[in-house]
């Protein structure tokens, strides 16, 4: 096994581990906010890690520069956190409750001020 194969294997294993953590968090966290957090943070990094390994495989082993993989990495890196933010924000605005043991609600003051402002 060469050093390149070891590095690629590390990226793939790291990506698989992070994706597994995201999946476990998606099942285990009690509310939509925690689930979106788990699904986006670790799963995004997991997918990006696997895509980096794929890019490096084609670049170093096959000798091909595949720009589409880099664009896919950029697309996932930009869109997944924004999608999670929008899901969380829309869940909050529609009244999805926080977990009953949550101790902090940072958005409560902001949305109460906005609701009380004259339009």
PDB file of C-alpha atoms in Angstrom, residues 32-33 87-98 111:
ATOM      1  CA  UNK A  32     -35.661  19.554  14.795  1.00  0.00           C
ATOM      2  CA  UNK A  33     -32.955  22.073  15.665  1.00  0.00           C
ATOM      3  CA  UNK A  87     -35.027  24.830   7.868  1.00  0.00           C
ATOM      4  CA  UNK A  88     -34.294  25.879  11.447  1.00  0.00           C
ATOM      5  CA  UNK A  89     -35.543  29.403  10.915  1.00  0.00           C
ATOM      6  CA  UNK A  90     -38.745  28.284   9.264  1.00  0.00           C
ATOM      7  CA  UNK A  91     -39.303  25.708  12.008  1.00  0.00           C
ATOM      8  CA  UNK A  92     -38.888  28.423  14.631  1.00  0.00           C
ATOM      9  CA  UNK A  93     -41.207  30.829  12.834  1.00  0.00           C
ATOM     10  CA  UNK A  94     -43.902  28.213  12.452  1.00  0.00           C
ATOM     11  CA  UNK A  95     -43.763  27.458  16.162  1.00  0.00           C
ATOM     12  CA  UNK A  96     -41.949  24.148  16.342  1.00  0.00           C
ATOM     13  CA  UNK A  97     -41.090  23.923  20.044  1.00  0.00           C
ATOM     14  CA  UNK A  98     -37.603  23.623  21.405  1.00  0.00           C
ATOM     15  CA  UNK A 111     -38.791  37.727  17.137  1.00  0.00           C
TER      16      UNK A 111
END
